[in-house]
Short mmCIF file of N, CA and C in Angstrom, two decimals:
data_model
loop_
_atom_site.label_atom_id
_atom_site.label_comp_id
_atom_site.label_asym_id
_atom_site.label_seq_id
_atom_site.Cartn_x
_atom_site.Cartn_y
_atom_site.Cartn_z
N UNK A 1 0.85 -1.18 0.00
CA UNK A 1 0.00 0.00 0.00
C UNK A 1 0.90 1.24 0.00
N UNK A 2 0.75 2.21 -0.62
CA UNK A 2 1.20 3.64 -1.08
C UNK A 2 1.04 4.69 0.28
N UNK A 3 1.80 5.01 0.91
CA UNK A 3 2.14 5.82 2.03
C UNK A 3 0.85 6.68 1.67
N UNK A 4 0.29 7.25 0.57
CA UNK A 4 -0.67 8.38 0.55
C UNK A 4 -2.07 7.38 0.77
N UNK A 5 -2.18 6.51 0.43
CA UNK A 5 -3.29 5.44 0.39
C UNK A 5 -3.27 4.69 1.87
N UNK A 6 -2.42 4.53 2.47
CA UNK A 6 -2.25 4.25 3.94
C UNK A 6 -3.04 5.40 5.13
N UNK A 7 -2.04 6.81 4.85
CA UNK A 7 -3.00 7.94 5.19
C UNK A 7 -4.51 8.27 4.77
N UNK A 8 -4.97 7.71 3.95
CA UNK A 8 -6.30 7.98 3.59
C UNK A 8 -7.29 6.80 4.70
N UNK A 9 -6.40 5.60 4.34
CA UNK A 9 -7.42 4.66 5.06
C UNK A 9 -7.33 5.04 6.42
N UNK A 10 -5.84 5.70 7.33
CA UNK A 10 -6.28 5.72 8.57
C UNK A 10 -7.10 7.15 8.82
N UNK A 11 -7.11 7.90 8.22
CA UNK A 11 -8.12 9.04 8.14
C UNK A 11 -9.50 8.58 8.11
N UNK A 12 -9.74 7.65 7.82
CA UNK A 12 -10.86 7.30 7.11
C UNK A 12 -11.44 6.97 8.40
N UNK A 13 -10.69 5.62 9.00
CA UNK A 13 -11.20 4.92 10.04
C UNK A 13 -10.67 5.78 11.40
N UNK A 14 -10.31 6.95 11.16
CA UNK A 14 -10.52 7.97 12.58
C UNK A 14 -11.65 8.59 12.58
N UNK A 15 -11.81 9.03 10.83
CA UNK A 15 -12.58 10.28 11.30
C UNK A 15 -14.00 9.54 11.32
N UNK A 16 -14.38 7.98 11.01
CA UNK A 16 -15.35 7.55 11.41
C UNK A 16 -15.61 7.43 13.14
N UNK A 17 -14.39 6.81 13.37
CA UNK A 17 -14.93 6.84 15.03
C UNK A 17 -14.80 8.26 15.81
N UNK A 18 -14.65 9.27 15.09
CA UNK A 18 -14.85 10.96 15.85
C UNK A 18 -15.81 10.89 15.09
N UNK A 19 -16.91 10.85 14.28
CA UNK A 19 -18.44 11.24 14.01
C UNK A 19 -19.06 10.49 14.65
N UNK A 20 -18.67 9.05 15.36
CA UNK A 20 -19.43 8.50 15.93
C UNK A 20 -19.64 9.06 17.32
N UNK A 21 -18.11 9.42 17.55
CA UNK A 21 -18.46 9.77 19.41
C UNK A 21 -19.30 11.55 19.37
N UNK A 22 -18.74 12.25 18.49
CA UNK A 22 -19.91 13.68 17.96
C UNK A 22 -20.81 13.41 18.06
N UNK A 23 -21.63 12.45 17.15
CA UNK A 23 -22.91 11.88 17.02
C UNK A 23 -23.63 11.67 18.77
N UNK A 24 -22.68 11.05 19.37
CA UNK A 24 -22.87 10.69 20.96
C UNK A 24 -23.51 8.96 20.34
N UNK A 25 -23.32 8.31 19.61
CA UNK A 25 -23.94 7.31 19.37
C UNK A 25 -22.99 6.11 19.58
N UNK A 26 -22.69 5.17 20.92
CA UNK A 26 -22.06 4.52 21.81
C UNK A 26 -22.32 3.55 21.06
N UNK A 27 -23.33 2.54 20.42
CA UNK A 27 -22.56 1.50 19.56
C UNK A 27 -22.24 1.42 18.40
N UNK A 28 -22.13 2.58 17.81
CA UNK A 28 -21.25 3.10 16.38
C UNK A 28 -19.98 3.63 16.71
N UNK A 29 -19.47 4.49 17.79
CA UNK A 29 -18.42 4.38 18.15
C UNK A 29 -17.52 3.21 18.35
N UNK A 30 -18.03 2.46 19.47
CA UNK A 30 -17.43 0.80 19.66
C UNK A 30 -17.34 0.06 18.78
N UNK A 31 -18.42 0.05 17.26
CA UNK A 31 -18.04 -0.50 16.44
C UNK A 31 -17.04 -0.52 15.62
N UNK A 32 -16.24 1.17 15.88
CA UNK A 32 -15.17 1.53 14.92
C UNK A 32 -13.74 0.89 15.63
N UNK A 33 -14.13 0.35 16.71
CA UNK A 33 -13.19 0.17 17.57
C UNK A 33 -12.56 -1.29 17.82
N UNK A 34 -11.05 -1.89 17.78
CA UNK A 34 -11.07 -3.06 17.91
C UNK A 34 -11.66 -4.35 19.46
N UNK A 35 -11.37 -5.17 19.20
CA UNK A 35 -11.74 -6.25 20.24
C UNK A 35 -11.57 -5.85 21.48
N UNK A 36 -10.45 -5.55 21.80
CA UNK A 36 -9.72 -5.10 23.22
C UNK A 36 -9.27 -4.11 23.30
N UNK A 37 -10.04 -2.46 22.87
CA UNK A 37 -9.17 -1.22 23.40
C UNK A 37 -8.90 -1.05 23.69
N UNK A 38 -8.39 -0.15 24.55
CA UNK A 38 -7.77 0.75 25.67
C UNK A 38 -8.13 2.43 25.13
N UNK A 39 -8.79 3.54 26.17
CA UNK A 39 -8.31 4.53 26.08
C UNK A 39 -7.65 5.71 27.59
N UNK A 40 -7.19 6.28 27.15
CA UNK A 40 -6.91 7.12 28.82
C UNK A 40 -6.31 8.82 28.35
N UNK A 41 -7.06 9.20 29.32
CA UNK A 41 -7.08 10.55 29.16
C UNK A 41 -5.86 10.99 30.30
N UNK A 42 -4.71 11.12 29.72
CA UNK A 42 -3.35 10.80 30.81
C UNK A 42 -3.55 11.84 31.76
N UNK A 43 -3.25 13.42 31.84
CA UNK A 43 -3.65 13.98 32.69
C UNK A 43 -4.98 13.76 33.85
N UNK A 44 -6.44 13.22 33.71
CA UNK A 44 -6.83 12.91 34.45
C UNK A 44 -6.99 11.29 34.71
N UNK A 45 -5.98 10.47 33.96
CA UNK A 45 -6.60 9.26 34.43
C UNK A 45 -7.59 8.40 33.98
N UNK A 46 -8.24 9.18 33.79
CA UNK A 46 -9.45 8.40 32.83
C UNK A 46 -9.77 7.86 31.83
N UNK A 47 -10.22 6.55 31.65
CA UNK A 47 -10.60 6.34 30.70
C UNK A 47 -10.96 4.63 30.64
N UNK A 48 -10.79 3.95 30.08
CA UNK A 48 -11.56 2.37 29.59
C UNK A 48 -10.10 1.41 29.17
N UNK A 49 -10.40 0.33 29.38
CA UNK A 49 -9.56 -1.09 29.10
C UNK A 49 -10.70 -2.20 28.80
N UNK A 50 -10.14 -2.54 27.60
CA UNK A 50 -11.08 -3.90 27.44
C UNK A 50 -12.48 -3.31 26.88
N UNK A 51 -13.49 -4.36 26.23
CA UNK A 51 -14.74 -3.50 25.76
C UNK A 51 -15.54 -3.06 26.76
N UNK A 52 -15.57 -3.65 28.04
CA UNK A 52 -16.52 -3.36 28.74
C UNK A 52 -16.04 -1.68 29.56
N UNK A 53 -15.01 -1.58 29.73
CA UNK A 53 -14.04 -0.53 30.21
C UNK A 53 -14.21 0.64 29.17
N UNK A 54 -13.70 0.23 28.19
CA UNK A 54 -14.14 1.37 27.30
C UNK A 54 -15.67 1.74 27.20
N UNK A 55 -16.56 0.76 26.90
CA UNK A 55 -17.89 1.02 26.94
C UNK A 55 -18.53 2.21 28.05
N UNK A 56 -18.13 1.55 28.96
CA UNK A 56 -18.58 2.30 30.80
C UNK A 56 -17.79 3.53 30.05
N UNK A 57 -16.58 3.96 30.03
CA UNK A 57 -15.75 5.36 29.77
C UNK A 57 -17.18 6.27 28.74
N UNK A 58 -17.54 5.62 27.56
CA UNK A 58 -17.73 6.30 26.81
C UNK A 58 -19.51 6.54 27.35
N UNK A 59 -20.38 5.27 28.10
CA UNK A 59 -21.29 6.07 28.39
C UNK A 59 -21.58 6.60 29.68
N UNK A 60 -20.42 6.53 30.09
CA UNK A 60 -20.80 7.53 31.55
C UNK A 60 -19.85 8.79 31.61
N UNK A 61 -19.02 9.02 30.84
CA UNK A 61 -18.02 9.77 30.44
C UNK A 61 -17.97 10.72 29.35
N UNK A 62 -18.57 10.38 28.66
CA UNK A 62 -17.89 10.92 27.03
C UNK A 62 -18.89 11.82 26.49
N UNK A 63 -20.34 10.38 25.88
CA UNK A 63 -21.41 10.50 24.92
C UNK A 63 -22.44 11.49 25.79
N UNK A 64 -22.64 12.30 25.03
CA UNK A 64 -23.60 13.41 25.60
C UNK A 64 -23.13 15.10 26.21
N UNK A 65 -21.94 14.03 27.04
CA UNK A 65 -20.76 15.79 27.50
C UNK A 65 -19.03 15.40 26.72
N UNK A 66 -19.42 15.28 25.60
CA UNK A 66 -18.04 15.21 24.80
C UNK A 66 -17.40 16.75 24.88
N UNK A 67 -18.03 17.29 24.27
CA UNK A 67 -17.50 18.72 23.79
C UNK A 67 -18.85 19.90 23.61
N UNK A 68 -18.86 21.07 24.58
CA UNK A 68 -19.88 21.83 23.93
C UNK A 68 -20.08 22.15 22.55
N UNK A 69 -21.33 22.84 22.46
CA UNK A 69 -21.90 22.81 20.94
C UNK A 69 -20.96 24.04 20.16
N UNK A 70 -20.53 24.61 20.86
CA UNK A 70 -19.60 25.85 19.96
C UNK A 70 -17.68 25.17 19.62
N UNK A 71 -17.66 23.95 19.99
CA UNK A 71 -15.94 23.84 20.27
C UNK A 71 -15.85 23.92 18.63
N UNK A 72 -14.37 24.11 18.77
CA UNK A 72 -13.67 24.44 17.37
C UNK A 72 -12.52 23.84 17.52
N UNK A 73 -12.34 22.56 16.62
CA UNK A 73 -10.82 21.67 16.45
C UNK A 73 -10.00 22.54 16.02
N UNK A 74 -8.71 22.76 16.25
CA UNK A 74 -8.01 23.44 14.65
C UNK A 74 -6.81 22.53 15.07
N UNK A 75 -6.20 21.60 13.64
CA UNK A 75 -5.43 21.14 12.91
C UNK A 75 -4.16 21.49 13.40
N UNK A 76 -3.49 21.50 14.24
CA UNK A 76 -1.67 22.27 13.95
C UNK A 76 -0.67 21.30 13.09
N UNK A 77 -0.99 19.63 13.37
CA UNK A 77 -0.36 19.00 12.55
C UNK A 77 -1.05 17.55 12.64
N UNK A 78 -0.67 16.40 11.61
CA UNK A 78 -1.00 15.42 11.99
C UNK A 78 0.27 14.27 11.80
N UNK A 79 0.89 13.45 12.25
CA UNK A 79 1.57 12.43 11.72
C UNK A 79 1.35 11.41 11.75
N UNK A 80 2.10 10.16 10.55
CA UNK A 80 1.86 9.38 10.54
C UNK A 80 2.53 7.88 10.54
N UNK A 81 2.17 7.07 11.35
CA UNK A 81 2.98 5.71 11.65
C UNK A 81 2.58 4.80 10.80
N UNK A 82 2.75 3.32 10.76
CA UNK A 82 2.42 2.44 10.07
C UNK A 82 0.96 2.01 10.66
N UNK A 83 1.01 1.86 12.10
CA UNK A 83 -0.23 1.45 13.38
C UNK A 83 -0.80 2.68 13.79
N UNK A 84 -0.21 3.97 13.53
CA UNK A 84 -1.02 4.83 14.70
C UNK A 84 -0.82 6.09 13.71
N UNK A 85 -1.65 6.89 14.22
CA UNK A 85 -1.30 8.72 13.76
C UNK A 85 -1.25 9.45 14.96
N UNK A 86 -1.07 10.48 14.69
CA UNK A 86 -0.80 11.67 16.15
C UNK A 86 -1.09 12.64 15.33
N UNK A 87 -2.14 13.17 16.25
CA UNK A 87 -2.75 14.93 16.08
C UNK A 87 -2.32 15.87 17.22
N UNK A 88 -1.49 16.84 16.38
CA UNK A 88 -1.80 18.08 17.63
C UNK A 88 -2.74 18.78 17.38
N UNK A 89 -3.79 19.73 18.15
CA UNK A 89 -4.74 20.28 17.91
C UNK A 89 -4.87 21.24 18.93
N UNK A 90 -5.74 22.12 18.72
CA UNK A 90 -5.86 23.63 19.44
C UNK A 90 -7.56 23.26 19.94
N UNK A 91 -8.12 23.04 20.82
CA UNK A 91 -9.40 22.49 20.92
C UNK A 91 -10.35 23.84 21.60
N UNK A 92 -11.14 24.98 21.03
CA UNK A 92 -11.18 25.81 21.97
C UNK A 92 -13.11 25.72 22.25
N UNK A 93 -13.39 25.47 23.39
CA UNK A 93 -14.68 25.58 23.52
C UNK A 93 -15.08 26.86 24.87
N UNK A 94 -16.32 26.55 25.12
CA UNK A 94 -17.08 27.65 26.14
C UNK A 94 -17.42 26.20 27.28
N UNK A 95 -17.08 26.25 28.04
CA UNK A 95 -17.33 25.07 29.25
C UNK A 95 -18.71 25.54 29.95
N UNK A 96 -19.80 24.90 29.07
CA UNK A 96 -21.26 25.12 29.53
C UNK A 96 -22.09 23.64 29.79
N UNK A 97 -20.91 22.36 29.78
CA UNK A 97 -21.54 21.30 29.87
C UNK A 97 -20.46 20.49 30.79
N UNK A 98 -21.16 19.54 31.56
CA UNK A 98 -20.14 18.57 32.42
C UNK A 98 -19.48 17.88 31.28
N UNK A 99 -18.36 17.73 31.79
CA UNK A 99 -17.11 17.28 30.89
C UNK A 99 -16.45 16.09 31.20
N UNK A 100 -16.90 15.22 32.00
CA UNK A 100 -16.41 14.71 33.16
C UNK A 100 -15.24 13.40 32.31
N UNK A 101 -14.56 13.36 31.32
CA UNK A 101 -13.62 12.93 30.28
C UNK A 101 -12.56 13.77 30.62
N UNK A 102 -12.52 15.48 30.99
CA UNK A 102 -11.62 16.18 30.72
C UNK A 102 -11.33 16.90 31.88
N UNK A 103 -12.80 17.14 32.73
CA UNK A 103 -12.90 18.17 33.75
C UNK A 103 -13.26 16.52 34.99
N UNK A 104 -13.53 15.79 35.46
CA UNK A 104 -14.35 15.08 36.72
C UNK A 104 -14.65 15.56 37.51
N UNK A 105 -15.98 15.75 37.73
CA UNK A 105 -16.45 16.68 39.05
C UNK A 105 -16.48 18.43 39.10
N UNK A 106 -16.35 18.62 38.02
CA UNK A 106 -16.13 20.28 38.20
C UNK A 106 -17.35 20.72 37.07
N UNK A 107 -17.99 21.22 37.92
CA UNK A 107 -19.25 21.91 37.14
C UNK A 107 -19.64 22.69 35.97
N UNK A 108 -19.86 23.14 35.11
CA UNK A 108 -20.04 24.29 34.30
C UNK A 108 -19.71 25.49 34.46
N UNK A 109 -18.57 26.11 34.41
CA UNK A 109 -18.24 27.07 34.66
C UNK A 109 -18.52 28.72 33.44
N UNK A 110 -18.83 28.23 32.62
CA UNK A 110 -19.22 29.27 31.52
C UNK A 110 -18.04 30.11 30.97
N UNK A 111 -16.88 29.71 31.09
CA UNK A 111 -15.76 30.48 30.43
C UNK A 111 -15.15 29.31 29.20
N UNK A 112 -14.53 30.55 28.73
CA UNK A 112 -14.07 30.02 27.35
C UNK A 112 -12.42 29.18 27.72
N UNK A 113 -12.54 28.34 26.80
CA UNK A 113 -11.00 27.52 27.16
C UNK A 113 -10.56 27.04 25.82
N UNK A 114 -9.03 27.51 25.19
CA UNK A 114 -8.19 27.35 24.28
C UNK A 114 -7.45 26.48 24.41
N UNK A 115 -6.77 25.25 24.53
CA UNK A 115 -6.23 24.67 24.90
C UNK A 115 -5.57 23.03 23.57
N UNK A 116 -4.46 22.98 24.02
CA UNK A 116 -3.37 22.66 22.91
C UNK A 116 -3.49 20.56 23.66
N UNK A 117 -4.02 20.01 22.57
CA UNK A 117 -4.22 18.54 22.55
C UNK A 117 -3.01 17.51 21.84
N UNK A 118 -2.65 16.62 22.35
CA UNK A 118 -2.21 15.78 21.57
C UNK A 118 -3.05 14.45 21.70
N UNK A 119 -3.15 13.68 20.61
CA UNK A 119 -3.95 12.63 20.50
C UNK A 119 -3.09 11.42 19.23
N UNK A 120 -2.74 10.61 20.50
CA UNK A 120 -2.10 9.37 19.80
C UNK A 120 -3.22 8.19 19.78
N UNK A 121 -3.30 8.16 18.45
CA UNK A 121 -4.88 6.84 18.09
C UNK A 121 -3.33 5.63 17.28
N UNK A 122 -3.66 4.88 18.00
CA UNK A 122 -3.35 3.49 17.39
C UNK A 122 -4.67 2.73 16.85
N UNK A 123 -3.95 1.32 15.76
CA UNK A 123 -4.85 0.97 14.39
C UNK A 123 -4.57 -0.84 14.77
N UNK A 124 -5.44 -1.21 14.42
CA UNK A 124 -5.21 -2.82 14.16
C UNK A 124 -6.29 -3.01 14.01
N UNK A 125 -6.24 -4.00 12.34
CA UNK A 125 -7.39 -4.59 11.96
C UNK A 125 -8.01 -3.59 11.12
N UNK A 126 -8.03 -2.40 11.30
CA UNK A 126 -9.26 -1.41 10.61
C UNK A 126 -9.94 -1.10 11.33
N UNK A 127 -9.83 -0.76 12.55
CA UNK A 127 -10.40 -0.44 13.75
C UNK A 127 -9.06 0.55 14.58
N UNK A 128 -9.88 1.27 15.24
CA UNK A 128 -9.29 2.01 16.19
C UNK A 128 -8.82 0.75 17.91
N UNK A 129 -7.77 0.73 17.65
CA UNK A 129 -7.22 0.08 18.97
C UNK A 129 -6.95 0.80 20.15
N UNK A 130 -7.09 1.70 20.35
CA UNK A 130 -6.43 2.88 21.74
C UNK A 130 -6.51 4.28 21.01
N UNK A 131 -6.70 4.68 22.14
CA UNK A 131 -6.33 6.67 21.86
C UNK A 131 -5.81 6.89 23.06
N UNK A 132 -4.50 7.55 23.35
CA UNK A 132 -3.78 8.21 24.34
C UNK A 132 -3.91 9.90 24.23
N UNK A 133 -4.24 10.17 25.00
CA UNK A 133 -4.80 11.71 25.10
C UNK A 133 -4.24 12.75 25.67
N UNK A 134 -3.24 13.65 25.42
CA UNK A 134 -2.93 14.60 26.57
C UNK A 134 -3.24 16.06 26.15
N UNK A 135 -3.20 16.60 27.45
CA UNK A 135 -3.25 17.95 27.19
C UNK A 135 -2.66 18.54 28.74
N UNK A 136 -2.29 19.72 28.35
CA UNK A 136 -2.09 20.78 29.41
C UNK A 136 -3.13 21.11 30.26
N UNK A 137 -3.28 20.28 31.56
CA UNK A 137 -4.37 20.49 32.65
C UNK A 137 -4.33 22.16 33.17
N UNK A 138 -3.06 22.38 33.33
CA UNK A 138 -2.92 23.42 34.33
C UNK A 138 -3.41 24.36 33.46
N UNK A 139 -3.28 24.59 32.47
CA UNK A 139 -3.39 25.88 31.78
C UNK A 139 -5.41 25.91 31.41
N UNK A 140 -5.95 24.92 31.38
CA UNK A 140 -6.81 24.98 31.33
C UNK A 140 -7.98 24.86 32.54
N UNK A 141 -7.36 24.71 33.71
CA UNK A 141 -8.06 24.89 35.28
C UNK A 141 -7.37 26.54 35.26
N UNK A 142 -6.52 27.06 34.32
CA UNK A 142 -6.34 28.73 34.82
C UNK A 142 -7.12 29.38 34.45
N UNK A 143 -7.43 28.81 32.74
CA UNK A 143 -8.83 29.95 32.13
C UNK A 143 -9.84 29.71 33.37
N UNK A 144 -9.83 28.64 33.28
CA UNK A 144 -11.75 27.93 33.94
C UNK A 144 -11.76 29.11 35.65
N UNK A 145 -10.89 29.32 36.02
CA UNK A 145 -10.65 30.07 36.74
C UNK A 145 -10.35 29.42 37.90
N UNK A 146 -9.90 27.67 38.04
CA UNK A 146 -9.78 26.73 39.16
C UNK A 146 -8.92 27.26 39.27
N UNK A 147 -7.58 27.80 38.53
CA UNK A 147 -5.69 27.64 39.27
C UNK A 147 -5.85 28.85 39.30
N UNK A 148 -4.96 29.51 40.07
CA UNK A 148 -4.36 31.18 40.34
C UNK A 148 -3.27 30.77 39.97
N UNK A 149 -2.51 31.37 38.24
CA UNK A 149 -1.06 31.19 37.77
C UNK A 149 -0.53 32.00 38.69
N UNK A 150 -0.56 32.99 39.78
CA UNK A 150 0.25 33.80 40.05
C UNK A 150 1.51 33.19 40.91
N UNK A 151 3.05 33.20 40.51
CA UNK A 151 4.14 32.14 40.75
C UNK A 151 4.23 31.06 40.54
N UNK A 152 3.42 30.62 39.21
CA UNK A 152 3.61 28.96 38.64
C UNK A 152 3.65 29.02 37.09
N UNK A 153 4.74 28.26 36.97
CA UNK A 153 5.24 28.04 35.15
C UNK A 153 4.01 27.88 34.40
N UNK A 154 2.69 27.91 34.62
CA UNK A 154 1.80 28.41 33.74
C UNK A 154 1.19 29.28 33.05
N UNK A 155 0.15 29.05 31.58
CA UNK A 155 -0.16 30.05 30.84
C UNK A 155 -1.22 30.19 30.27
N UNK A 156 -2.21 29.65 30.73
CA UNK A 156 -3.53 29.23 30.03
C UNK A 156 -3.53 29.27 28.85
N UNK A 157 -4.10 30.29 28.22
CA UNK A 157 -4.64 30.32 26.61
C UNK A 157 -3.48 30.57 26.00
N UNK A 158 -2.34 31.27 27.13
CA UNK A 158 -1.05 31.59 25.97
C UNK A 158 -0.74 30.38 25.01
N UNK A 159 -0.33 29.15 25.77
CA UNK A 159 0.19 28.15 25.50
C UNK A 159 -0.29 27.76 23.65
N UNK A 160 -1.70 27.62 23.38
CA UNK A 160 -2.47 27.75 22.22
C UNK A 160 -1.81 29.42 21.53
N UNK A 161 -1.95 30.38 21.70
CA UNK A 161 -1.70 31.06 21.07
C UNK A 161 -0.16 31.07 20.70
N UNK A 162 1.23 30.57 21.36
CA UNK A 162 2.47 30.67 21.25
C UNK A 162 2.56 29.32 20.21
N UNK A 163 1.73 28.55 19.78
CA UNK A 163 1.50 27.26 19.37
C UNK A 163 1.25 28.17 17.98
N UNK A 164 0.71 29.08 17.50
CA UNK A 164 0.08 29.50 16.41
C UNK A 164 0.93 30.50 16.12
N UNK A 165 1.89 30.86 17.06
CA UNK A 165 2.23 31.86 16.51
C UNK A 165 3.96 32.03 17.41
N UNK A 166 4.54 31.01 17.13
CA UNK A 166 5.73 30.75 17.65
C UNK A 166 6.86 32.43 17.99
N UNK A 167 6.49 33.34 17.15
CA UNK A 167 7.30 34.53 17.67
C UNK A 167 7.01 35.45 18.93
N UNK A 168 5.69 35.10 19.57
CA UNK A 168 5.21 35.62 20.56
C UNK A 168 6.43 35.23 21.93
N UNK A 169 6.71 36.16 22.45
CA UNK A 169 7.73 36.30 23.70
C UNK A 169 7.52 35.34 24.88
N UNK A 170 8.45 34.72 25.03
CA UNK A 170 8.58 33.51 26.37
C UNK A 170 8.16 34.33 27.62
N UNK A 171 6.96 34.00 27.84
CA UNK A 171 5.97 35.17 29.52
C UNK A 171 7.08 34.66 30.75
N UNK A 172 8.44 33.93 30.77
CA UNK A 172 9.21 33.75 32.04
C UNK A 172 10.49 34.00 31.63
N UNK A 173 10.78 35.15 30.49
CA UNK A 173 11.96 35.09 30.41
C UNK A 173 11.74 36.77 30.83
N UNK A 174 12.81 37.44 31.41
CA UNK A 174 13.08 38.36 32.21
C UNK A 174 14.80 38.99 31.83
N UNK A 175 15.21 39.60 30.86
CA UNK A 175 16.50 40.28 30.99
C UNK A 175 17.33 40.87 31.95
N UNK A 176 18.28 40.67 32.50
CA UNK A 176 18.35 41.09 33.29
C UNK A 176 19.60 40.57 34.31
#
């Protein structure tokens, strides 16, 4: 198979199982998914092993409070393996819905949050085998207004914007 024809098929069979979990529709998701998943959302921990593990993740977790209705993906890059791809992405929504995938236990807070994703999806079979998930917690409990950055190596929304726009000034460097 042709490296460009490889990328198409795993595009194919991602961006089916992200319309499924959009959709919020839990056995069209699982269907895109192999025998024995795994997923985990590394910063909080969360997430599913095995079908029944993943299942529980996605309907007590996921389907319904995936992402509010205004979020906006944006693209920064994607790569690609033989088994897996990796997305970085800029994910920016309005936190008006329990999140409990990203946020656990923390309520609706109604502020806006920019925040810089990586997402490693592994492949076997033609199915999605795992998604490893990270993102910058801290910077996104600073928008939400949980962290006070004041004396901590954090940057909330900067982090996304220095991501887009790499000439913007390091906020801890000090001359001097």
């Amino acid at each position: 198979m042709s490296t460009h024809a490889l990328h198409e098929k795993l595009d194919a069979i991602f961006q089916a199982h992200l319309q499924a979990e959009l959709a919020g529709d839990l056995d069209e998701t699982l269907a895109t998914m192999s025998p024995d998943p795994h997923l985990v959302n590394v910063p909080t921990m969360v997430g599913g092993q095995g079908p029944e593990g993943v299942r529980q993740f996605y309907a007590k977790r996921l389907i319904g409070q995936f992402f509010p209705p205004d979020v906006v993906f944006e693209t920064v890059s994607r790569t690609y393996g033989e088994q897996r791809l990796v997305d970085e992405l800029i994910i920016s929504f309005t936190h008006t819905i329990k999140m409990d995938h990203i946020l656990p236990g923390v309520e609706p807070t109604g502020r806006r949050v920019e925040a810089v994703f990586v997402v490693i999806v592994g492949f076997e079979a033609d199915k999605v085998a795992y998604e490893h998930i990270h993102w910058d917690q801290a910077s996104v409990l600073v928008q939400l207004g949980l962290l006070d950055p004041k004396g901590l190596p954090v940057v909330g929304a900067g982090a996304a914007a220095k991501l887009r726009n790499p000439a913007l000034p390091d906020p801890f460097f000090h001359e001097g």
